[in-house]
Amino acid sequence: MRGLLCCLVLLFLLQPWESQLQLAGPRCHTGPLDLVFVIDSSRSVRPFEFETMRQFLVGLLRGLNVGPNATRVGVIQYSSQVQSVFPLRAFSRREDMERAIRDLVPLAQGTMTGLAIQYAMNVAFSVAEGARPPEERVPRVAVIVTDGRPQDRVAEVAAQARARGIEIYAVGVQRADVGSLRAMASPPLDEHVFLVESFDLIQEFGLQFQSRLCAIDLCAEGTHGCEHHCVNSPGSYFCHCQVGFVLQQDQRSCRAIDYCSFGNHSCQHECVSTPGGPRCHCREGHDLQPDGRSCQVRDLCNGVDHGCEFQCVSEGLSYRCLCPEGRQLQADGKSCDRCREGHVDLVLLVDGSKSVRPQNFELVKRFVNQIVDFLDVSPEGTRVGLVQFSSRVRTEFPLGRYGTAAEVKQAVLAMEYMERGTMTGLALRHMVEHSFSEAQGARPRALNVPRVGLVFTDGRSQDDISVWAARAKEEGIVMYAVGVGKAVEAELREIASEPAELHVSYAPDFGTMTHLLQNLRGSICPEEGISAGTELRSPCECESLVEFQGRTLGALESLTLNLAQLTARLEHLENQLANQK
């Protein structure tokens, strides 16, 4: 009962000045207007004060000639966020506007006035929201009502709004910051800045504002010396500049806005002022990143068909091809010579979990084929097997199935993405128990063919890896671990053979995996191998020792001959120097 009585008393107190606004004079009929009220509904505005502001809006509406071809009205409220109460296009009847204003619920958060001005400029006064197109020259007026200090910057965004032809009235109530009001308002400030002691006195602004709306179109008489545009203002006029220009102190001439004079706007290289605002520009050989501020050296390797067999390296305005260590770039500048022939049984364990994603899985397959490119794939040389794992394990092809690099690469490309989980431990167990068995194509241990396992993963394993990671190394398998993105370093080091620095590789994302290929050598591409077709023998057998001794003696004889030739050459040069003296 007490609450109902308070409401009745409040409405009674508010009624006189609301009626006063209604009876202040006839409604405006002189021309169309797009009018947007920007209302502060932060927590500092107490409930009875917000109710006063609500009644102020209702009373002000009753003094306007509202209609699609006359005054269009929009209302937005703001605190820490901005909310459109209704746009300019929403209502053509005053009764509908009043109903929406009376249903308004305050946001009761912070005071982001700059954010509200930005919204009004970009959204509320857009043609899509109901504002008339600029070519129709309909005045755009924003009335900002606030009771406090903005928690964000207002000067720069308000200047942009004014430069777009929006006339801003700044109404401060009670605790409002005068400096912020002056930074927001249009010139002349004494006609656009209002400071009232309390919400109860806000009707004073309402009466003055209403009288200014009822004015003739002074711009119809001429340009009044405006360099760009003359814009009719309620009770007056003002000069308006085109987009990208700002009004000078004479309030008539215009100059281009140098947005970069306010700072470099976080541009890594250069800030460039354009009519549409500041833009970041990168120096030659660099590309602007999606954040619009940072620059990155142009990676031509991603934008051209470079044809590099192993790795493409971008160098600003050009690129070059690289080969892995131990291999030479051929005369075409793109292809590499083959690895020295060697016997290796290589099993690749590829993560096919859901986190990899289909497009990245295609990059993984291309990465695997780049490894195959520098191997001597043959039944007598390097044999390659491939296992994909997720929540389960699937052998894509065993070691003994394909005898050429082309066959292996074709099978890799045909591999289908599994998705689901990441059971790395299960995959390691499958490799140890099955992949390196003679039934799957691995050569007998008696032949001493190196066994190499390479695990490729992008995340944390969902099962334990410790037992089978240790078991793999106990079985004499040389283990490599390649991690991408969210791969866990501790797991990679536990999988890999020692030293971890030579057997663990990591890339932050799938697009930068190529550089890892240089690290995957050693056992995968041995520096010294056994020629294809040669019988494998123990290095400790007598015949092997004799063969080694013969090769060593031959090498020493060759070195002795080279040394003798070098000595003779030096003696000849000394004689020539002596004769010159």
Coordinates of C-alpha atoms in Angstrom, one line a residue:
M1 CA 0.0 0.0 0.0
R2 CA 2.9 2.3 0.9
G3 CA 4.6 1.6 -2.5
L4 CA 1.4 2.4 -4.4
L5 CA 1.0 5.7 -2.4
C6 CA 4.6 6.7 -3.3
C7 CA 4.0 6.1 -7.0
L8 CA 0.8 8.2 -6.9
V9 CA 2.7 11.1 -5.1
L10 CA 5.6 10.8 -7.7
L11 CA 3.2 11.0 -10.6
F12 CA 1.4 13.9 -9.1
L13 CA 4.7 15.8 -8.6
L14 CA 5.8 15.1 -12.2
Q15 CA 2.5 16.0 -13.9
P16 CA 2.9 19.8 -13.8
W17 CA 6.2 20.1 -15.8
E18 CA 5.1 17.3 -18.2
S19 CA 1.9 19.4 -18.9
Q20 CA 4.1 22.5 -19.1
L21 CA 6.1 20.9 -21.9
Q22 CA 2.8 20.0 -23.7
L23 CA 1.5 23.5 -23.4
A24 CA 4.7 25.3 -24.2
G25 CA 3.6 26.1 -27.8
P26 CA 2.4 24.5 -31.0
R27 CA 4.2 21.4 -32.4
C28 CA 6.9 21.9 -35.0
H29 CA 5.7 21.8 -38.6
T30 CA 8.6 23.5 -40.4
G31 CA 10.6 20.5 -41.6
P32 CA 11.6 16.8 -41.1
L33 CA 14.1 15.8 -38.3
D34 CA 15.8 12.5 -37.3
L35 CA 16.0 12.7 -33.5
V36 CA 17.7 10.1 -31.2
F37 CA 17.7 10.3 -27.4
V38 CA 20.7 8.6 -25.8
I39 CA 19.7 7.9 -22.2
D40 CA 22.1 7.1 -19.3
S41 CA 20.6 4.2 -17.3
S42 CA 23.7 3.4 -15.3
R43 CA 23.5 2.2 -11.6
S44 CA 24.2 5.8 -10.4
V45 CA 20.8 6.9 -11.8
R46 CA 18.5 6.1 -8.9
P47 CA 15.0 4.6 -9.7
F48 CA 13.0 7.8 -8.9
E49 CA 15.5 9.8 -11.1
F50 CA 15.1 7.4 -14.0
E51 CA 11.3 7.7 -13.6
T52 CA 11.7 11.5 -13.9
M53 CA 13.8 11.1 -17.0
R54 CA 11.1 8.8 -18.4
Q55 CA 8.4 11.4 -17.9
F56 CA 10.6 14.1 -19.4
L57 CA 10.9 12.1 -22.6
V58 CA 7.1 11.5 -22.7
G59 CA 6.4 15.2 -22.2
L60 CA 8.9 16.2 -24.8
L61 CA 7.4 13.9 -27.4
R62 CA 4.0 15.5 -27.0
G63 CA 5.5 18.8 -28.2
L64 CA 6.8 17.3 -31.5
N65 CA 5.2 16.8 -34.8
V66 CA 5.9 13.1 -35.1
G67 CA 5.5 11.2 -38.3
P68 CA 7.3 9.4 -41.2
N69 CA 7.7 12.6 -43.1
A70 CA 8.2 14.9 -40.1
T71 CA 10.1 14.1 -36.9
R72 CA 11.3 10.5 -36.5
V73 CA 12.3 9.6 -33.0
G74 CA 14.6 6.8 -31.7
V75 CA 15.6 6.0 -28.2
I76 CA 18.7 4.1 -26.9
Q77 CA 19.8 3.6 -23.4
Y78 CA 23.2 2.7 -22.2
S79 CA 25.3 1.6 -19.2
S80 CA 28.1 -0.9 -19.7
Q81 CA 26.3 -1.9 -22.8
V82 CA 24.0 -0.2 -25.3
Q83 CA 20.4 -1.2 -25.9
S84 CA 18.0 0.1 -28.6
V85 CA 14.7 0.9 -27.0
F86 CA 13.2 1.6 -30.4
P87 CA 14.8 2.7 -33.7
L88 CA 13.8 5.7 -35.9
R89 CA 11.8 3.5 -38.2
A90 CA 9.8 1.7 -35.4
F91 CA 6.9 4.0 -34.7
S92 CA 5.0 6.7 -36.5
R93 CA 2.5 7.3 -33.7
R94 CA 3.4 9.2 -30.5
E95 CA 1.2 6.8 -28.4
D96 CA 3.4 3.8 -29.5
M97 CA 6.6 5.7 -28.5
E98 CA 5.2 6.6 -25.1
R99 CA 4.2 3.0 -24.4
A100 CA 7.7 1.8 -25.3
I101 CA 9.3 4.5 -23.0
R102 CA 7.0 3.6 -20.1
D103 CA 8.0 -0.1 -20.5
L104 CA 11.7 0.8 -20.4
V105 CA 13.7 -1.2 -17.7
P106 CA 17.1 0.5 -16.7
L107 CA 20.3 -1.5 -17.3
A108 CA 21.9 -0.4 -14.0
Q109 CA 25.6 -1.1 -14.8
G110 CA 28.6 1.2 -15.7
T111 CA 28.7 4.4 -17.8
M112 CA 30.1 3.7 -21.3
T113 CA 29.1 7.0 -22.9
G114 CA 31.6 6.7 -25.8
L115 CA 30.3 3.3 -26.7
A116 CA 26.8 4.8 -26.8
I117 CA 27.9 7.6 -29.1
Q118 CA 29.6 5.0 -31.4
Y119 CA 26.4 3.0 -31.5
A120 CA 24.3 6.1 -32.3
M121 CA 26.7 7.1 -35.1
N122 CA 27.0 3.7 -36.7
V123 CA 23.6 2.1 -36.0
A124 CA 20.9 4.4 -34.7
F125 CA 21.4 7.0 -37.5
S126 CA 21.8 4.4 -40.3
V127 CA 19.4 4.2 -43.1
A128 CA 18.7 0.6 -42.1
E129 CA 17.4 1.8 -38.7
G130 CA 15.2 4.5 -40.3
A131 CA 17.3 7.6 -40.8
R132 CA 16.8 9.5 -44.0
P133 CA 19.6 9.2 -46.6
P134 CA 22.3 12.0 -46.4
E135 CA 21.3 13.3 -49.8
E136 CA 17.9 14.3 -48.4
R137 CA 19.7 16.7 -46.0
V138 CA 17.4 15.9 -43.1
P139 CA 19.0 17.2 -39.8
R140 CA 20.2 14.5 -37.5
V141 CA 20.1 15.4 -33.8
A142 CA 21.3 13.4 -30.8
V143 CA 20.4 14.3 -27.2
I144 CA 22.7 12.7 -24.7
V145 CA 21.4 12.7 -21.1
T146 CA 23.9 11.6 -18.4
D147 CA 24.5 12.0 -14.7
G148 CA 28.1 11.0 -14.3
R149 CA 31.6 10.8 -15.8
P150 CA 32.1 8.5 -18.7
Q151 CA 34.2 5.3 -18.1
D152 CA 35.5 5.4 -21.6
R153 CA 36.8 8.0 -24.1
V154 CA 34.3 10.3 -25.7
A155 CA 36.1 13.1 -27.4
E156 CA 37.4 11.3 -30.5
V157 CA 34.2 9.4 -31.2
A158 CA 32.1 12.5 -30.6
A159 CA 34.2 14.4 -33.1
Q160 CA 33.6 11.6 -35.7
A161 CA 29.9 11.8 -35.1
R162 CA 29.8 15.5 -35.5
A163 CA 31.9 15.2 -38.7
R164 CA 29.2 12.9 -40.1
G165 CA 26.6 15.7 -39.6
I166 CA 25.1 14.7 -36.3
E167 CA 24.3 17.6 -34.1
I168 CA 24.9 16.7 -30.4
Y169 CA 23.2 18.2 -27.4
A170 CA 24.8 17.1 -24.1
V171 CA 22.6 17.3 -21.0
G172 CA 24.3 16.8 -17.7
V173 CA 22.4 16.2 -14.5
Q174 CA 23.6 16.6 -11.0
R175 CA 27.0 14.7 -10.9
A176 CA 27.8 15.0 -14.6
D177 CA 31.3 16.0 -15.7
V178 CA 31.3 19.3 -17.5
G179 CA 34.5 18.6 -19.4
S180 CA 33.0 15.5 -20.9
L181 CA 29.8 17.3 -21.8
R182 CA 31.8 20.0 -23.7
A183 CA 33.9 17.3 -25.4
M184 CA 30.7 15.7 -26.7
A185 CA 28.5 18.6 -27.7
S186 CA 28.4 20.5 -31.0
P187 CA 29.5 24.1 -31.4
P188 CA 28.5 26.6 -30.2
L189 CA 28.9 25.0 -26.8
D190 CA 26.7 27.6 -25.0
E191 CA 23.8 26.4 -27.1
H192 CA 24.4 22.7 -26.9
V193 CA 25.7 22.0 -23.3
F194 CA 23.1 22.0 -20.5
L195 CA 23.9 21.3 -16.8
V196 CA 21.0 21.0 -14.4
E197 CA 21.2 20.5 -10.7
S198 CA 18.8 17.5 -10.4
F199 CA 16.5 15.4 -12.5
D200 CA 13.6 17.4 -11.2
L201 CA 14.9 20.4 -13.1
I202 CA 15.5 18.7 -16.4
Q203 CA 12.3 20.2 -17.8
E204 CA 14.2 23.5 -18.1
F205 CA 16.2 21.9 -20.9
G206 CA 13.1 20.4 -22.4
L207 CA 11.5 23.8 -22.8
Q208 CA 14.6 25.3 -24.4
F209 CA 15.1 22.4 -26.7
Q210 CA 11.5 22.3 -27.8
S211 CA 11.6 26.0 -28.7
R212 CA 14.8 25.4 -30.9
L213 CA 13.1 22.6 -32.8
C214 CA 10.4 25.0 -34.0
A215 CA 12.6 27.0 -36.4
I216 CA 12.7 27.7 -40.1
D217 CA 15.2 26.2 -42.4
L218 CA 17.9 28.9 -42.5
C219 CA 20.0 27.0 -45.0
A220 CA 17.3 27.5 -47.5
E221 CA 18.4 31.1 -47.7
G222 CA 22.0 30.2 -48.8
T223 CA 25.2 28.4 -47.7
H224 CA 26.2 31.0 -45.2
G225 CA 29.8 30.6 -46.2
C226 CA 30.0 26.9 -45.5
E227 CA 32.8 25.3 -47.5
H228 CA 31.0 21.9 -47.8
H229 CA 27.4 21.8 -46.5
C230 CA 25.0 24.0 -44.7
V231 CA 22.8 22.0 -42.3
N232 CA 19.7 23.4 -40.8
S233 CA 19.7 23.2 -37.0
P234 CA 16.7 23.7 -34.7
G235 CA 16.7 27.5 -34.3
S236 CA 19.9 28.0 -36.2
Y237 CA 22.2 26.3 -38.7
F238 CA 25.7 24.9 -38.8
C239 CA 28.3 24.0 -41.4
H240 CA 29.1 20.4 -42.0
C241 CA 32.1 18.8 -43.7
Q242 CA 32.3 15.8 -45.9
V243 CA 33.4 12.4 -44.5
G244 CA 37.1 12.6 -43.6
F245 CA 37.1 16.3 -43.0
V246 CA 36.7 18.4 -39.8
L247 CA 35.3 21.9 -39.3
Q248 CA 38.0 24.5 -38.6
Q249 CA 37.9 27.2 -35.9
D250 CA 36.0 29.6 -38.2
Q251 CA 33.2 27.0 -38.2
R252 CA 32.9 27.3 -42.0
S253 CA 36.0 26.0 -43.7
C254 CA 37.0 22.3 -43.6
R255 CA 40.3 20.5 -43.4
A256 CA 41.2 16.8 -43.9
I257 CA 41.3 14.9 -40.6
D258 CA 44.8 13.6 -39.8
Y259 CA 43.7 10.7 -37.6
C260 CA 47.3 9.6 -37.2
S261 CA 48.1 12.9 -35.4
F262 CA 46.2 11.4 -32.4
G263 CA 48.7 8.5 -32.3
N264 CA 49.7 5.6 -34.4
H265 CA 46.6 3.6 -33.4
S266 CA 48.7 0.6 -32.5
C267 CA 50.0 0.2 -36.0
Q268 CA 53.2 -1.9 -36.1
H269 CA 54.6 -0.1 -39.1
E270 CA 52.9 3.0 -40.4
C271 CA 49.6 4.8 -39.7
V272 CA 47.9 6.3 -42.8
S273 CA 45.0 8.8 -42.5
T274 CA 42.2 8.2 -45.0
P275 CA 38.7 9.9 -45.4
G276 CA 37.2 6.8 -43.7
G277 CA 39.6 7.0 -40.7
P278 CA 43.0 5.7 -39.7
R279 CA 44.4 2.7 -41.5
C280 CA 47.6 0.7 -40.8
H281 CA 50.0 0.2 -43.6
C282 CA 52.9 -2.3 -43.8
R283 CA 56.3 -1.7 -45.4
E284 CA 57.2 -3.4 -48.6
G285 CA 57.5 -7.1 -48.3
H286 CA 55.1 -7.4 -45.4
D287 CA 51.4 -8.1 -45.2
L288 CA 48.8 -6.6 -42.9
Q289 CA 47.4 -9.2 -40.5
P290 CA 43.6 -9.7 -39.8
D291 CA 43.8 -7.5 -36.6
G292 CA 44.4 -4.6 -39.0
R293 CA 47.5 -3.5 -37.0
S294 CA 50.3 -6.0 -37.0
C295 CA 52.5 -6.8 -40.0
Q296 CA 54.1 -10.1 -41.0
V297 CA 56.9 -10.8 -43.5
R298 CA 55.1 -11.8 -46.8
D299 CA 55.2 -15.6 -47.1
L300 CA 55.4 -16.0 -50.9
C301 CA 55.6 -19.7 -50.4
N302 CA 51.9 -19.7 -49.4
G303 CA 50.9 -17.6 -52.4
V304 CA 52.7 -19.1 -55.3
D305 CA 53.2 -22.5 -56.9
H306 CA 56.8 -22.7 -55.8
G307 CA 57.4 -26.4 -56.7
C308 CA 59.9 -27.0 -54.0
E309 CA 60.3 -30.7 -53.3
F310 CA 61.2 -30.3 -49.6
Q311 CA 60.9 -26.8 -48.2
C312 CA 60.1 -23.3 -49.5
V313 CA 61.6 -20.3 -47.6
S314 CA 60.1 -16.8 -48.1
E315 CA 62.6 -13.9 -48.3
G316 CA 60.4 -10.8 -48.5
L317 CA 59.9 -10.3 -52.2
S318 CA 61.3 -13.6 -53.3
Y319 CA 61.7 -17.2 -52.1
R320 CA 64.1 -20.1 -52.4
C321 CA 64.0 -23.9 -52.0
L322 CA 65.8 -25.8 -49.3
C323 CA 66.8 -29.5 -49.0
P324 CA 67.2 -31.4 -45.7
E325 CA 70.7 -31.7 -44.3
G326 CA 72.7 -34.2 -46.2
R327 CA 70.9 -33.7 -49.5
Q328 CA 71.8 -31.3 -52.3
L329 CA 69.6 -28.9 -54.3
Q330 CA 69.5 -29.9 -57.9
A331 CA 70.2 -27.6 -60.9
D332 CA 66.4 -26.9 -61.3
G333 CA 66.6 -25.1 -57.9
K334 CA 63.6 -27.1 -56.7
S335 CA 64.3 -30.8 -56.4
C336 CA 66.7 -32.6 -54.0
D337 CA 68.9 -35.6 -54.5
R338 CA 67.8 -38.7 -52.8
C339 CA 68.9 -39.9 -49.3
R340 CA 71.8 -42.3 -49.4
E341 CA 70.4 -45.7 -49.8
G342 CA 69.8 -47.2 -46.4
H343 CA 67.7 -50.0 -44.7
V344 CA 65.1 -48.6 -42.4
D345 CA 61.7 -49.9 -41.2
L346 CA 59.6 -46.7 -40.5
V347 CA 56.1 -46.8 -39.0
L348 CA 54.2 -43.5 -38.8
L349 CA 51.5 -43.1 -36.1
V350 CA 49.1 -40.3 -37.2
D351 CA 46.6 -38.6 -34.8
G352 CA 43.2 -38.7 -36.4
S353 CA 41.2 -37.3 -33.4
K354 CA 38.4 -34.8 -33.7
S355 CA 40.6 -31.9 -32.5
V356 CA 42.7 -32.1 -35.6
R357 CA 39.8 -31.2 -37.9
P358 CA 39.4 -32.3 -41.5
Q359 CA 41.2 -29.4 -43.2
N360 CA 44.2 -29.8 -40.9
F361 CA 44.2 -33.6 -41.5
E362 CA 44.8 -32.9 -45.2
L363 CA 47.9 -30.8 -44.2
V364 CA 49.1 -33.8 -42.1
K365 CA 48.8 -36.1 -45.1
R366 CA 50.8 -33.7 -47.1
F367 CA 53.4 -33.5 -44.3
V368 CA 53.7 -37.3 -44.3
N369 CA 54.2 -37.4 -48.1
Q370 CA 57.0 -34.8 -47.8
I371 CA 58.8 -37.2 -45.4
V372 CA 58.3 -40.0 -48.0
D373 CA 59.8 -37.7 -50.7
F374 CA 63.3 -37.8 -49.2
L375 CA 63.3 -41.6 -48.4
D376 CA 64.7 -44.4 -50.5
V377 CA 61.5 -46.4 -50.5
S378 CA 62.0 -50.0 -51.8
P379 CA 61.7 -53.5 -50.5
E380 CA 65.4 -53.6 -49.9
G381 CA 65.8 -50.0 -48.7
T382 CA 63.3 -48.1 -46.6
R383 CA 59.9 -49.7 -45.8
V384 CA 57.0 -47.5 -44.7
G385 CA 54.0 -48.4 -42.6
L386 CA 51.2 -46.1 -41.5
V387 CA 48.8 -46.4 -38.5
Q388 CA 46.0 -43.9 -37.7
F389 CA 44.6 -43.6 -34.2
S390 CA 41.8 -41.8 -32.4
S391 CA 39.6 -43.7 -29.9
R392 CA 40.7 -46.8 -31.7
V393 CA 43.7 -47.9 -33.9
R394 CA 43.7 -48.7 -37.6
T395 CA 46.5 -49.9 -39.7
E396 CA 46.3 -48.0 -43.0
F397 CA 49.0 -50.0 -44.6
P398 CA 51.7 -52.3 -43.1
L399 CA 55.5 -52.1 -43.7
G400 CA 55.5 -54.8 -46.4
R401 CA 52.7 -53.6 -48.6
Y402 CA 54.2 -50.9 -50.9
G403 CA 57.6 -51.0 -52.6
T404 CA 57.8 -47.5 -54.1
A405 CA 57.4 -43.9 -52.9
A406 CA 54.6 -43.2 -55.4
E407 CA 52.5 -46.1 -54.0
V408 CA 53.0 -45.0 -50.4
K409 CA 52.1 -41.4 -51.2
Q410 CA 48.9 -42.5 -53.1
A411 CA 47.9 -44.6 -50.1
V412 CA 48.5 -41.7 -47.7
L413 CA 46.3 -39.4 -49.8
A414 CA 43.5 -42.0 -49.8
M415 CA 43.5 -42.3 -46.0
E416 CA 40.1 -41.3 -44.4
Y417 CA 39.9 -39.2 -41.3
M418 CA 38.7 -41.1 -38.2
E419 CA 37.8 -38.3 -35.7
R420 CA 36.8 -39.1 -32.1
G421 CA 39.3 -39.3 -29.2
T422 CA 43.1 -39.4 -28.7
M423 CA 44.2 -42.9 -27.4
T424 CA 48.0 -42.4 -28.0
G425 CA 48.9 -45.2 -25.5
L426 CA 46.7 -47.7 -27.4
A427 CA 48.4 -46.6 -30.6
L428 CA 51.9 -47.2 -29.1
R429 CA 50.9 -50.7 -27.9
H430 CA 49.6 -51.5 -31.4
M431 CA 52.9 -50.4 -32.9
V432 CA 55.0 -52.5 -30.5
E433 CA 52.9 -55.6 -30.7
H434 CA 51.9 -55.6 -34.4
S435 CA 53.4 -53.0 -36.7
F436 CA 57.0 -54.1 -36.4
S437 CA 56.2 -57.8 -36.6
E438 CA 57.5 -59.9 -39.6
A439 CA 53.9 -60.7 -40.4
Q440 CA 53.4 -57.0 -41.1
G441 CA 56.5 -56.7 -43.3
A442 CA 59.3 -55.8 -40.8
R443 CA 62.6 -57.4 -41.5
P444 CA 64.0 -59.9 -39.0
R445 CA 66.0 -58.6 -36.1
A446 CA 69.0 -60.6 -37.1
L447 CA 69.5 -58.3 -40.1
N448 CA 70.0 -55.3 -37.8
V449 CA 67.6 -53.1 -39.8
P450 CA 66.9 -49.9 -37.8
R451 CA 63.3 -49.7 -36.6
V452 CA 62.0 -46.1 -36.4
G453 CA 58.6 -45.0 -35.0
L454 CA 57.3 -41.5 -35.6
V455 CA 54.2 -40.3 -33.5
F456 CA 52.3 -37.3 -34.8
T457 CA 49.7 -35.7 -32.4
D458 CA 48.0 -32.4 -31.7
G459 CA 46.8 -32.9 -28.1
R460 CA 46.9 -34.7 -24.8
S461 CA 46.4 -38.4 -24.7
Q462 CA 43.3 -39.7 -23.1
D463 CA 45.0 -42.9 -21.9
D464 CA 48.3 -43.7 -20.2
I465 CA 51.3 -43.7 -22.5
S466 CA 54.2 -44.4 -20.1
V467 CA 54.1 -48.2 -20.2
W468 CA 54.2 -48.6 -24.0
A469 CA 56.4 -45.6 -24.6
A470 CA 59.0 -47.3 -22.5
R471 CA 58.3 -50.7 -24.0
A472 CA 58.9 -49.3 -27.5
K473 CA 62.4 -48.1 -26.6
E474 CA 63.1 -51.3 -24.8
E475 CA 62.3 -53.1 -28.1
G476 CA 65.0 -51.0 -29.8
I477 CA 62.6 -48.8 -31.7
V478 CA 64.0 -45.3 -32.3
M479 CA 61.1 -43.0 -31.4
Y480 CA 60.4 -39.6 -32.8
A481 CA 57.5 -37.3 -31.4
V482 CA 56.0 -34.5 -33.5
G483 CA 53.6 -32.2 -31.7
V484 CA 51.3 -29.5 -33.1
G485 CA 49.2 -26.8 -31.4
K486 CA 48.0 -28.1 -28.0
A487 CA 50.3 -31.1 -27.9
V488 CA 51.8 -31.7 -24.4
E489 CA 55.6 -31.3 -24.2
A490 CA 55.9 -33.7 -21.3
E491 CA 54.1 -36.5 -23.3
L492 CA 56.2 -35.8 -26.4
R493 CA 59.4 -36.2 -24.4
E494 CA 58.2 -39.4 -22.8
I495 CA 57.4 -40.9 -26.2
A496 CA 60.7 -39.8 -27.8
S497 CA 64.1 -41.5 -27.6
E498 CA 67.0 -39.8 -25.9
P499 CA 68.2 -37.1 -26.3
A500 CA 64.8 -35.5 -26.5
E501 CA 66.2 -32.4 -28.2
L502 CA 67.0 -34.5 -31.3
H503 CA 63.8 -36.6 -31.2
V504 CA 61.1 -34.1 -30.3
S505 CA 59.7 -31.5 -32.8
Y506 CA 56.9 -29.0 -32.2
A507 CA 55.0 -26.5 -34.4
P508 CA 52.4 -24.0 -33.0
D509 CA 49.9 -24.7 -35.8
F510 CA 49.4 -27.0 -38.8
G511 CA 50.4 -24.3 -41.3
T512 CA 53.9 -24.1 -40.0
M513 CA 54.8 -27.8 -39.8
T514 CA 57.1 -27.8 -42.9
H515 CA 60.1 -26.6 -41.0
L516 CA 60.0 -29.7 -38.8
L517 CA 61.1 -31.8 -41.8
Q518 CA 64.7 -30.7 -41.3
N519 CA 64.7 -32.2 -37.8
L520 CA 63.4 -35.6 -39.0
R521 CA 66.6 -37.1 -40.3
G522 CA 69.2 -39.5 -38.7
S523 CA 67.6 -42.9 -38.5
I524 CA 64.8 -41.9 -41.0
C525 CA 67.4 -40.8 -43.6
P526 CA 70.7 -42.4 -42.5
E527 CA 73.9 -40.7 -43.4
E528 CA 75.6 -44.0 -44.1
G529 CA 73.5 -46.9 -45.4
I530 CA 73.9 -50.3 -47.1
S531 CA 73.4 -50.4 -50.8
A532 CA 70.3 -52.0 -52.1
G533 CA 70.6 -55.6 -53.0
T534 CA 73.7 -56.2 -50.8
E535 CA 73.5 -59.0 -48.3
L536 CA 73.2 -57.8 -44.8
R537 CA 76.1 -59.0 -42.6
S538 CA 77.2 -58.5 -39.0
P539 CA 79.9 -55.8 -38.8
C540 CA 81.9 -58.1 -36.4
E541 CA 82.3 -60.9 -39.0
C542 CA 85.8 -61.4 -40.3
E543 CA 84.8 -60.6 -43.9
S544 CA 83.3 -57.4 -42.8
L545 CA 86.4 -56.4 -41.0
V546 CA 88.6 -57.2 -44.0
E547 CA 86.3 -55.1 -46.2
F548 CA 86.4 -52.2 -43.8
Q549 CA 90.2 -52.4 -43.6
G550 CA 90.5 -52.3 -47.4
R551 CA 88.2 -49.3 -47.7
T552 CA 90.2 -47.5 -45.0
L553 CA 93.6 -48.2 -46.6
G554 CA 92.3 -47.0 -50.0
A555 CA 91.1 -43.8 -48.4
L556 CA 94.5 -43.3 -46.7
E557 CA 96.3 -43.8 -50.0
S558 CA 94.1 -41.2 -51.7
L559 CA 94.8 -38.7 -48.9
T560 CA 98.6 -39.3 -49.2
L561 CA 98.5 -38.7 -52.9
N562 CA 96.5 -35.5 -52.4
L563 CA 99.0 -34.3 -49.8
A564 CA 102.0 -34.9 -52.1
Q565 CA 100.3 -32.9 -54.9
L566 CA 99.6 -30.1 -52.5
T567 CA 103.3 -30.1 -51.2
A568 CA 104.6 -29.9 -54.8
R569 CA 102.3 -27.0 -55.5
L570 CA 103.5 -25.1 -52.5
E571 CA 107.2 -25.6 -53.5
H572 CA 106.4 -24.2 -57.0
L573 CA 104.8 -21.1 -55.5
E574 CA 107.8 -20.5 -53.2
N575 CA 110.2 -20.8 -56.1
Q576 CA 108.1 -18.2 -58.1
L577 CA 108.3 -15.8 -55.1
A578 CA 112.0 -16.2 -54.8
N579 CA 112.6 -15.5 -58.5
Q580 CA 110.6 -12.2 -58.2
K581 CA 112.9 -10.9 -55.5

